[in-house]
mmCIF file of C-alpha atoms in Angstrom:
data_model
loop_
_atom_site.group_PDB
_atom_site.id
_atom_site.type_symbol
_atom_site.label_atom_id
_atom_site.label_comp_id
_atom_site.label_asym_id
_atom_site.label_seq_id
_atom_site.Cartn_x
_atom_site.Cartn_y
_atom_site.Cartn_z
ATOM 1 C CA MET A 1 0.000 0.000 0.000
ATOM 2 C CA ASN A 2 1.347 3.451 -0.956
ATOM 3 C CA HIS A 3 1.535 6.205 1.659
ATOM 4 C CA THR A 4 1.726 9.857 0.637
ATOM 5 C CA ILE A 5 2.071 12.908 2.835
ATOM 6 C CA LEU A 6 -0.824 15.243 2.028
ATOM 7 C CA GLN A 7 -1.958 18.565 3.333
ATOM 8 C CA SER A 8 -5.379 19.112 4.804
ATOM 9 C CA ALA A 9 -7.667 22.018 4.034
ATOM 10 C CA THR A 10 -6.432 23.754 7.210
ATOM 11 C CA GLY A 11 -2.811 23.338 6.205
ATOM 12 C CA GLU A 12 -2.039 20.531 8.676
ATOM 13 C CA PRO A 13 -0.089 17.563 7.322
ATOM 14 C CA THR A 14 -1.956 14.304 6.933
ATOM 15 C CA GLU A 15 -0.953 10.845 5.871
ATOM 16 C CA GLY A 16 -2.796 9.810 2.737
ATOM 17 C CA VAL A 17 -3.214 6.165 1.824
ATOM 18 C CA LEU A 18 -3.556 5.690 -1.905
ATOM 19 C CA ALA A 19 -6.761 3.697 -2.160
ATOM 20 C CA SER A 20 -7.355 3.761 -5.909
ATOM 21 C CA ALA A 21 -6.954 5.845 -9.020
ATOM 22 C CA ARG A 22 -9.133 6.647 -11.988
ATOM 23 C CA VAL A 23 -8.321 7.672 -15.515
ATOM 24 C CA GLU A 24 -9.921 10.927 -16.646
ATOM 25 C CA ARG A 25 -10.371 11.490 -20.370
ATOM 26 C CA HIS A 26 -12.886 14.320 -20.224
ATOM 27 C CA THR A 27 -12.887 17.592 -18.339
ATOM 28 C CA THR A 28 -15.586 20.121 -17.575
ATOM 29 C CA SER A 29 -14.278 22.360 -20.359
ATOM 30 C CA SER A 30 -14.262 19.506 -22.868
ATOM 31 C CA ARG A 31 -17.809 18.486 -22.024
ATOM 32 C CA ALA A 32 -18.953 22.086 -22.435
ATOM 33 C CA ALA A 33 -17.047 22.536 -25.708
ATOM 34 C CA GLN A 34 -18.351 19.298 -27.166
ATOM 35 C CA ALA A 35 -21.916 20.149 -26.150
ATOM 36 C CA ILE A 36 -21.534 23.503 -27.921
ATOM 37 C CA ALA A 37 -20.145 21.692 -30.978
ATOM 38 C CA VAL A 38 -23.161 19.361 -31.090
ATOM 39 C CA LEU A 39 -25.552 22.307 -30.761
ATOM 40 C CA ALA A 40 -23.685 24.150 -33.531
ATOM 41 C CA LEU A 41 -24.007 21.154 -35.861
ATOM 42 C CA VAL A 42 -27.715 20.814 -35.092
ATOM 43 C CA ALA A 43 -28.225 24.547 -35.686
ATOM 44 C CA MET A 44 -26.320 24.229 -38.954
ATOM 45 C CA LEU A 45 -28.551 21.374 -40.106
ATOM 46 C CA ALA A 46 -31.567 23.575 -39.451
ATOM 47 C CA MET A 47 -30.139 26.643 -41.226
ATOM 48 C CA PRO A 48 -32.200 26.193 -44.432
ATOM 49 C CA TRP A 49 -35.314 26.797 -42.299
ATOM 50 C CA TRP A 50 -34.151 29.806 -40.300
ATOM 51 C CA ALA A 51 -31.185 31.474 -42.041
ATOM 52 C CA GLY A 52 -30.805 33.377 -45.275
ATOM 53 C CA SER A 53 -28.873 32.121 -48.299
ATOM 54 C CA GLY A 54 -25.970 34.466 -47.554
ATOM 55 C CA SER A 55 -25.528 33.100 -44.037
ATOM 56 C CA ILE A 56 -25.728 29.526 -45.339
ATOM 57 C CA ARG A 57 -23.026 30.274 -47.891
ATOM 58 C CA TRP A 58 -20.829 31.671 -45.109
ATOM 59 C CA ALA A 59 -21.392 28.539 -43.001
ATOM 60 C CA ILE A 60 -20.484 26.284 -45.934
ATOM 61 C CA GLU A 61 -17.271 28.177 -46.636
ATOM 62 C CA LEU A 62 -16.242 28.234 -42.979
ATOM 63 C CA SER A 63 -16.918 24.493 -42.678
ATOM 64 C CA CYS A 64 -14.719 23.789 -45.705
ATOM 65 C CA LEU A 65 -11.911 25.939 -44.288
ATOM 66 C CA ILE A 66 -12.041 24.083 -40.963
ATOM 67 C CA ALA A 67 -12.003 20.705 -42.707
ATOM 68 C CA ILE A 68 -9.110 21.527 -45.049
ATOM 69 C CA ALA A 69 -7.073 23.089 -42.227
ATOM 70 C CA GLN A 70 -7.734 20.127 -39.947
ATOM 71 C CA MET A 71 -6.458 17.734 -42.615
ATOM 72 C CA TRP A 72 -3.352 19.848 -43.212
ATOM 73 C CA ASN A 73 -2.771 19.989 -39.459
ATOM 74 C CA LEU A 74 -2.984 16.194 -39.239
ATOM 75 C CA LEU A 75 -0.485 15.934 -42.077
ATOM 76 C CA ALA A 76 2.021 18.574 -40.953
ATOM 77 C CA GLY A 77 1.372 18.759 -37.220
ATOM 78 C CA TYR A 78 1.492 15.027 -36.514
ATOM 79 C CA ALA A 79 2.980 13.195 -39.507
ATOM 80 C CA GLY A 80 5.624 15.866 -40.068
ATOM 81 C CA LEU A 81 4.797 16.158 -43.794
ATOM 82 C CA VAL A 82 4.584 19.832 -44.733
ATOM 83 C CA SER A 83 2.655 19.989 -47.988
ATOM 84 C CA VAL A 84 2.117 23.109 -50.083
ATOM 85 C CA GLY A 85 0.238 21.167 -52.752
ATOM 86 C CA GLN A 86 -3.008 20.117 -51.066
ATOM 87 C CA GLN A 87 -4.817 22.033 -53.802
ATOM 88 C CA ALA A 88 -4.047 19.038 -56.021
ATOM 89 C CA PHE A 89 -6.633 16.991 -54.126
ATOM 90 C CA ILE A 90 -9.098 19.888 -53.892
ATOM 91 C CA GLY A 91 -9.110 20.422 -57.649
ATOM 92 C CA ALA A 92 -8.978 16.755 -58.635
ATOM 93 C CA SER A 93 -11.853 15.762 -56.368
ATOM 94 C CA ALA A 94 -14.034 18.716 -57.383
ATOM 95 C CA TYR A 95 -13.421 18.130 -61.089
ATOM 96 C CA PHE A 96 -14.227 14.433 -60.736
ATOM 97 C CA MET A 97 -17.472 15.300 -58.955
ATOM 98 C CA PHE A 98 -18.434 17.691 -61.779
ATOM 99 C CA VAL A 99 -17.656 15.036 -64.391
ATOM 100 C CA LEU A 100 -19.638 12.310 -62.589
ATOM 101 C CA ALA A 101 -22.667 14.584 -62.200
ATOM 102 C CA SER A 102 -22.572 16.330 -65.588
ATOM 103 C CA ASN A 103 -21.186 13.686 -67.954
ATOM 104 C CA PHE A 104 -22.337 10.422 -66.364
ATOM 105 C CA GLY A 105 -25.668 11.493 -64.882
ATOM 106 C CA VAL A 106 -24.749 10.541 -61.299
ATOM 107 C CA ASN A 107 -26.792 12.277 -58.617
ATOM 108 C CA PRO A 108 -24.566 15.273 -57.739
ATOM 109 C CA PHE A 109 -24.916 14.737 -53.992
ATOM 110 C CA LEU A 110 -24.011 11.063 -54.356
ATOM 111 C CA ALA A 111 -21.130 12.094 -56.625
ATOM 112 C CA VAL A 112 -19.549 13.953 -53.685
ATOM 113 C CA GLY A 113 -18.938 10.600 -51.995
ATOM 114 C CA LEU A 114 -17.889 8.758 -55.159
ATOM 115 C CA CYS A 115 -15.407 11.444 -56.193
ATOM 116 C CA LEU A 116 -13.266 10.676 -53.123
ATOM 117 C CA ILE A 117 -11.933 7.647 -54.983
ATOM 118 C CA LEU A 118 -9.756 9.913 -57.124
ATOM 119 C CA PRO A 119 -7.817 11.747 -54.371
ATOM 120 C CA ALA A 120 -7.245 8.410 -52.621
ATOM 121 C CA LEU A 121 -5.864 6.870 -55.819
ATOM 122 C CA LEU A 122 -3.881 10.017 -56.589
ATOM 123 C CA ALA A 123 -2.326 10.106 -53.118
ATOM 124 C CA VAL A 124 -0.773 6.638 -53.442
ATOM 125 C CA PRO A 125 1.625 7.327 -56.377
ATOM 126 C CA THR A 126 2.193 10.883 -55.144
ATOM 127 C CA TYR A 127 3.444 9.645 -51.798
ATOM 128 C CA GLY A 128 5.400 6.865 -53.487
ATOM 129 C CA LEU A 129 7.135 9.495 -55.593
ATOM 130 C CA LEU A 130 7.790 12.023 -52.842
ATOM 131 C CA HIS A 131 8.262 10.065 -49.606
ATOM 132 C CA ARG A 132 12.037 9.864 -50.039
ATOM 133 C CA LEU A 133 12.270 13.654 -50.032
ATOM 134 C CA ASP A 134 12.729 15.473 -46.752
ATOM 135 C CA GLY A 135 11.688 18.878 -45.481
ATOM 136 C CA PRO A 136 11.482 21.625 -48.113
ATOM 137 C CA TYR A 137 12.124 19.157 -50.937
ATOM 138 C CA PHE A 138 8.962 17.255 -50.031
ATOM 139 C CA SER A 139 7.019 20.532 -49.870
ATOM 140 C CA ILE A 140 8.272 21.653 -53.277
ATOM 141 C CA GLY A 141 7.438 18.210 -54.669
ATOM 142 C CA THR A 142 3.805 18.487 -53.575
ATOM 143 C CA TRP A 143 3.573 21.901 -55.242
ATOM 144 C CA VAL A 144 5.021 20.478 -58.475
ATOM 145 C CA VAL A 145 2.401 17.693 -58.477
ATOM 146 C CA ALA A 146 -0.389 20.244 -57.998
ATOM 147 C CA GLU A 147 0.943 22.430 -60.818
ATOM 148 C CA ALA A 148 1.260 19.410 -63.116
ATOM 149 C CA LEU A 149 -2.393 18.542 -62.477
ATOM 150 C CA ARG A 150 -3.417 22.135 -63.115
ATOM 151 C CA LEU A 151 -1.601 22.183 -66.466
ATOM 152 C CA LEU A 152 -3.040 18.792 -67.408
ATOM 153 C CA THR A 153 -6.572 19.913 -66.606
ATOM 154 C CA SER A 154 -6.070 23.204 -68.458
ATOM 155 C CA ASN A 155 -5.263 21.290 -71.648
ATOM 156 C CA LEU A 156 -7.847 18.515 -71.356
ATOM 157 C CA ASP A 157 -10.766 19.124 -73.699
ATOM 158 C CA TYR A 158 -12.910 16.532 -71.907
ATOM 159 C CA VAL A 159 -13.248 18.907 -68.950
ATOM 160 C CA ASN A 160 -13.537 22.001 -71.161
ATOM 161 C CA ALA A 161 -9.836 22.829 -70.712
ATOM 162 C CA GLY A 162 -9.136 26.237 -69.216
ATOM 163 C CA SER A 163 -12.743 27.408 -69.491
ATOM 164 C CA GLY A 164 -13.842 25.191 -66.620
ATOM 165 C CA LEU A 165 -17.118 23.429 -65.874
ATOM 166 C CA THR A 166 -20.513 24.536 -64.593
ATOM 167 C CA LEU A 167 -22.718 22.263 -62.505
ATOM 168 C CA ARG A 168 -25.905 22.799 -64.519
ATOM 169 C CA VAL A 169 -27.535 19.596 -63.237
ATOM 170 C CA LEU A 170 -28.244 21.324 -59.915
ATOM 171 C CA ALA A 171 -30.809 23.467 -61.732
ATOM 172 C CA GLN A 172 -33.249 20.564 -61.428
ATOM 173 C CA TYR A 173 -33.309 21.092 -57.658
ATOM 174 C CA SER A 174 -34.886 24.033 -55.888
ATOM 175 C CA LEU A 175 -32.728 26.425 -53.888
ATOM 176 C CA HIS A 176 -34.106 25.019 -50.629
ATOM 177 C CA GLN A 177 -33.324 21.435 -51.662
ATOM 178 C CA ARG A 178 -29.776 22.384 -52.607
ATOM 179 C CA GLU A 179 -29.218 24.196 -49.341
ATOM 180 C CA VAL A 180 -30.541 21.273 -47.281
ATOM 181 C CA ALA A 181 -28.339 18.784 -49.135
ATOM 182 C CA ILE A 182 -25.150 20.868 -49.069
ATOM 183 C CA VAL A 183 -25.553 21.800 -45.400
ATOM 184 C CA THR A 184 -26.060 18.110 -44.560
ATOM 185 C CA LEU A 185 -22.906 17.259 -46.504
ATOM 186 C CA CYS A 186 -21.030 19.942 -44.554
ATOM 187 C CA VAL A 187 -22.107 18.459 -41.230
ATOM 188 C CA ILE A 188 -20.983 15.006 -42.401
ATOM 189 C CA MET A 189 -17.693 16.519 -43.569
ATOM 190 C CA LEU A 190 -17.044 18.113 -40.168
ATOM 191 C CA LEU A 191 -17.855 14.862 -38.392
ATOM 192 C CA VAL A 192 -15.460 12.980 -40.682
ATOM 193 C CA THR A 193 -12.573 15.476 -40.580
ATOM 194 C CA VAL A 194 -12.739 17.033 -37.106
ATOM 195 C CA GLY A 195 -14.568 14.209 -35.356
ATOM 196 C CA GLY A 196 -12.505 11.591 -37.167
ATOM 197 C CA SER A 197 -9.256 13.324 -36.190
ATOM 198 C CA TYR A 198 -10.414 13.462 -32.565
ATOM 199 C CA TRP A 199 -11.342 9.776 -32.593
ATOM 200 C CA LEU A 200 -8.027 8.867 -34.224
ATOM 201 C CA LEU A 201 -5.922 10.855 -31.750
ATOM 202 C CA ARG A 202 -7.724 9.277 -28.789
ATOM 203 C CA SER A 203 -6.998 5.761 -30.078
ATOM 204 C CA ARG A 204 -3.778 3.793 -29.773
ATOM 205 C CA HIS A 205 -2.848 5.067 -33.223
ATOM 206 C CA GLY A 206 -3.138 8.556 -31.777
ATOM 207 C CA LEU A 207 -0.476 7.705 -29.210
ATOM 208 C CA ALA A 208 1.761 6.582 -32.059
ATOM 209 C CA LEU A 209 1.021 9.794 -33.962
ATOM 210 C CA THR A 210 1.812 11.948 -30.941
ATOM 211 C CA ALA A 211 5.057 10.071 -30.375
ATOM 212 C CA MET A 212 5.941 10.470 -34.049
ATOM 213 C CA ARG A 213 5.176 14.195 -33.864
ATOM 214 C CA ASP A 214 7.462 14.678 -30.862
ATOM 215 C CA ASN A 215 10.353 12.502 -32.068
ATOM 216 C CA PRO A 216 9.972 10.180 -35.082
ATOM 217 C CA VAL A 217 13.303 8.455 -34.456
ATOM 218 C CA ALA A 218 12.432 7.653 -30.847
ATOM 219 C CA ALA A 219 8.941 6.565 -31.887
ATOM 220 C CA GLU A 220 10.350 4.154 -34.441
ATOM 221 C CA SER A 221 12.727 2.727 -31.869
ATOM 222 C CA GLN A 222 9.684 1.953 -29.692
ATOM 223 C CA GLY A 223 7.968 -0.034 -32.415
ATOM 224 C CA VAL A 224 5.965 2.635 -34.265
ATOM 225 C CA ASN A 225 5.920 1.980 -38.010
ATOM 226 C CA VAL A 226 6.588 5.588 -38.976
ATOM 227 C CA LYS A 227 6.686 4.990 -42.735
ATOM 228 C CA ARG A 228 3.351 3.185 -42.851
ATOM 229 C CA LEU A 229 1.684 5.666 -40.511
ATOM 230 C CA ARG A 230 2.859 8.628 -42.583
ATOM 231 C CA PHE A 231 1.528 6.964 -45.729
ATOM 232 C CA LEU A 232 -1.883 6.332 -44.168
ATOM 233 C CA ILE A 233 -2.096 9.892 -42.861
ATOM 234 C CA PHE A 234 -1.133 11.265 -46.289
ATOM 235 C CA VAL A 235 -3.932 9.273 -47.959
ATOM 236 C CA ALA A 236 -6.481 10.155 -45.251
ATOM 237 C CA SER A 237 -5.550 13.837 -45.507
ATOM 238 C CA ALA A 238 -5.953 13.718 -49.286
ATOM 239 C CA VAL A 239 -9.424 12.185 -48.987
ATOM 240 C CA GLY A 240 -10.585 14.670 -46.333
ATOM 241 C CA THR A 241 -9.219 17.594 -48.334
ATOM 242 C CA GLY A 242 -10.887 16.261 -51.492
ATOM 243 C CA LEU A 243 -14.213 16.003 -49.672
ATOM 244 C CA ALA A 244 -14.014 19.656 -48.637
ATOM 245 C CA GLY A 245 -13.029 20.696 -52.156
ATOM 246 C CA ALA A 246 -15.950 18.860 -53.750
ATOM 247 C CA ILE A 247 -18.464 20.425 -51.350
ATOM 248 C CA TYR A 248 -16.957 23.902 -51.703
ATOM 249 C CA TYR A 249 -17.126 23.935 -55.507
ATOM 250 C CA MET A 250 -20.565 22.328 -55.522
ATOM 251 C CA ALA A 251 -21.742 25.348 -53.552
ATOM 252 C CA GLN A 252 -19.927 27.624 -56.038
ATOM 253 C CA LEU A 253 -21.591 25.791 -58.983
ATOM 254 C CA ARG A 254 -18.489 26.355 -61.115
ATOM 255 C CA ILE A 255 -14.830 25.403 -61.230
ATOM 256 C CA THR A 256 -11.838 26.333 -63.389
ATOM 257 C CA PRO A 257 -8.255 25.016 -63.267
ATOM 258 C CA SER A 258 -6.984 28.306 -61.868
ATOM 259 C CA SER A 259 -9.486 28.230 -58.988
ATOM 260 C CA GLY A 260 -9.518 24.508 -58.222
ATOM 261 C CA TYR A 261 -5.713 24.238 -58.189
ATOM 262 C CA ASP A 262 -5.145 27.696 -56.739
ATOM 263 C CA PRO A 263 -1.887 27.807 -54.680
ATOM 264 C CA ASN A 264 -3.673 30.154 -52.276
ATOM 265 C CA TRP A 265 -5.316 27.083 -50.756
ATOM 266 C CA ALA A 266 -1.900 26.073 -49.384
ATOM 267 C CA SER A 267 -1.280 29.587 -48.074
ATOM 268 C CA ILE A 268 -4.659 29.563 -46.335
ATOM 269 C CA CYS A 269 -3.899 26.206 -44.689
ATOM 270 C CA ILE A 270 -0.531 27.399 -43.424
ATOM 271 C CA PHE A 271 -1.950 30.643 -42.034
ATOM 272 C CA ILE A 272 -4.893 28.975 -40.283
ATOM 273 C CA VAL A 273 -2.885 26.197 -38.666
ATOM 274 C CA MET A 274 0.172 28.256 -37.733
ATOM 275 C CA VAL A 275 -1.821 31.100 -36.186
ATOM 276 C CA GLY A 276 -4.400 28.865 -34.523
ATOM 277 C CA GLY A 277 -1.929 26.317 -33.214
ATOM 278 C CA ILE A 278 -0.302 23.401 -35.004
ATOM 279 C CA GLY A 279 -0.484 19.911 -33.538
ATOM 280 C CA SER A 280 -3.889 20.323 -31.899
ATOM 281 C CA ILE A 281 -7.526 19.932 -32.878
ATOM 282 C CA GLU A 282 -8.547 23.256 -31.398
ATOM 283 C CA GLY A 283 -5.887 25.314 -33.208
ATOM 284 C CA PRO A 284 -7.220 24.921 -36.780
ATOM 285 C CA ILE A 285 -10.750 25.753 -35.603
ATOM 286 C CA ILE A 286 -9.559 28.995 -33.994
ATOM 287 C CA GLY A 287 -7.357 29.838 -36.982
ATOM 288 C CA ALA A 288 -10.183 29.177 -39.444
ATOM 289 C CA LEU A 289 -12.485 31.532 -37.547
ATOM 290 C CA ILE A 290 -9.805 34.249 -37.514
ATOM 291 C CA TYR A 291 -9.046 33.871 -41.217
ATOM 292 C CA PHE A 292 -12.710 33.688 -42.217
ATOM 293 C CA PHE A 293 -13.746 36.892 -40.477
ATOM 294 C CA ALA A 294 -10.526 38.705 -41.421
ATOM 295 C CA ASP A 295 -11.142 37.783 -45.056
ATOM 296 C CA ARG A 296 -14.729 39.000 -44.843
ATOM 297 C CA TYR A 297 -14.000 42.360 -43.293
ATOM 298 C CA PHE A 298 -10.465 43.291 -44.417
ATOM 299 C CA SER A 299 -9.907 41.657 -47.827
ATOM 300 C CA GLN A 300 -11.045 44.925 -49.426
ATOM 301 C CA TYR A 301 -7.586 46.308 -48.640
ATOM 302 C CA GLY A 302 -6.012 43.961 -51.190
ATOM 303 C CA ALA A 303 -2.244 43.579 -51.066
ATOM 304 C CA VAL A 304 -1.942 45.290 -47.684
ATOM 305 C CA TYR A 305 -4.308 42.730 -46.195
ATOM 306 C CA MET A 306 -2.225 39.819 -47.573
ATOM 307 C CA VAL A 307 0.997 41.371 -46.304
ATOM 308 C CA VAL A 308 -0.485 41.683 -42.802
ATOM 309 C CA LEU A 309 -1.567 38.026 -42.848
ATOM 310 C CA GLY A 310 1.904 36.994 -43.995
ATOM 311 C CA MET A 311 3.613 39.056 -41.298
ATOM 312 C CA LEU A 312 1.314 37.618 -38.647
ATOM 313 C CA THR A 313 2.149 34.079 -39.790
ATOM 314 C CA LEU A 314 5.876 34.893 -39.699
ATOM 315 C CA PHE A 315 5.594 36.412 -36.218
ATOM 316 C CA VAL A 316 3.812 33.309 -34.904
ATOM 317 C CA ALA A 317 6.372 30.998 -36.546
ATOM 318 C CA LEU A 318 9.251 32.878 -34.904
ATOM 319 C CA TYR A 319 7.925 33.820 -31.471
ATOM 320 C CA ALA A 320 4.797 31.769 -30.736
ATOM 321 C CA ARG A 321 5.177 28.445 -32.468
ATOM 322 C CA SER A 322 2.287 26.878 -30.614
ATOM 323 C CA GLY A 323 -0.076 29.584 -31.869
ATOM 324 C CA ILE A 324 -3.050 31.100 -30.126
ATOM 325 C CA TRP A 325 -4.157 27.765 -28.731
ATOM 326 C CA GLY A 326 -0.725 27.135 -27.242
ATOM 327 C CA PHE A 327 -0.817 30.552 -25.561
ATOM 328 C CA TYR A 328 -4.270 29.737 -24.185
ATOM 329 C CA CYS A 329 -3.047 26.397 -22.819
ATOM 330 C CA ARG A 330 -0.190 28.086 -20.973
ATOM 331 C CA ILE A 331 -2.730 30.172 -19.048
ATOM 332 C CA PHE A 332 -5.690 27.796 -18.709
ATOM 333 C CA ASP A 333 -5.782 24.041 -18.222
ATOM 334 C CA ALA A 334 -9.108 23.715 -20.026
ATOM 335 C CA PRO A 335 -8.846 21.669 -23.251
ATOM 336 C CA TRP A 336 -11.782 21.508 -25.646
ATOM 337 C CA PHE A 337 -10.884 18.191 -27.263
ATOM 338 C CA PRO A 338 -8.519 16.363 -24.883
ATOM 339 C CA VAL A 339 -6.718 13.468 -26.533
ATOM 340 C CA GLY A 340 -4.586 12.388 -23.569
ATOM 341 C CA ARG A 341 -5.336 10.646 -20.322
ATOM 342 C CA LYS A 342 -4.962 12.034 -16.823
ATOM 343 C CA LEU A 343 -4.490 9.766 -13.796
ATOM 344 C CA ILE A 344 -6.496 11.052 -10.823
ATOM 345 C CA PRO A 345 -5.353 9.429 -7.535
ATOM 346 C CA GLN A 346 -7.923 8.907 -4.784
ATOM 347 C CA PHE A 347 -6.714 8.834 -1.179
ATOM 348 C CA ASP A 348 -8.050 7.736 2.170
ATOM 349 C CA ASP A 349 -6.875 10.531 4.518
ATOM 350 C CA LYS A 350 -5.713 9.763 8.046
ATOM 351 C CA ARG A 351 -4.791 12.499 10.540
ATOM 352 C CA LYS A 352 -1.512 12.056 12.318
#
């Protein structure tokens, strides 16, 4: 039996006998945050009945930003693979969805799920080609792949080359039907990307991911298959990013090579995750909110606005690498989505 010297409420020493211990995986803050998240998803599902089309469009765009940033965070923050070419999967998935719906007569909302086959298949040879590259070379390689896909699409007559495609088949649905379907897809997307990341990080694979994030060499020495785990995360990130891209451009009703494969998608991911807090679930959510509202209210300033965002990202990278969420955690011990375990000892107190 373990004996521990404790201190009573009056400050007098007591002898505590360790009777048992329990593992705590949730906190008061996490229960509150997750309840708010559930309410937000329910409210989002009901938006076609209480919100205007402009607000629904904002909610769709914000959801896509959160999903894409969460996938990039999983890739860079845990697997250590910094990609600046995630737009390859956004454009490829969205184009495939347009082709399935427009050229093959597939229900456009069903096509969103079927189009995920392409980013998954595309991720396998891409990773096979680039996995031997380290650091900036890997990043440049992902950008080259995205640019190659953009050039290929721009010269492919089957997808109307550089003129792009329009999702005319959605005209057969009313505005209300489209809003209900797209909002439902957004909720599913958030559950898959954010909820899936949370579930993954709380599993035994999450322990391996955390170990790999902290020190891949040490993790491999403890039995973690770093190469296989990085491959699986790369494919999963591609699929999640492709899902967000398909939903985003379905809501836009149109896509062109320059928009679908826009390098700005990579810049947005980096800003959101770096400012919000890399290597956490909460960070990309905070960063996405900051970017979304900054883009809405300050993008009118053009180049100055982009320079400010770039300087803010640089400042965070140099002086606050854990981002806003990391700063919050240094002040408050109140996680929203805890992925670790805390051992809470329970004592039988005995006065001396």
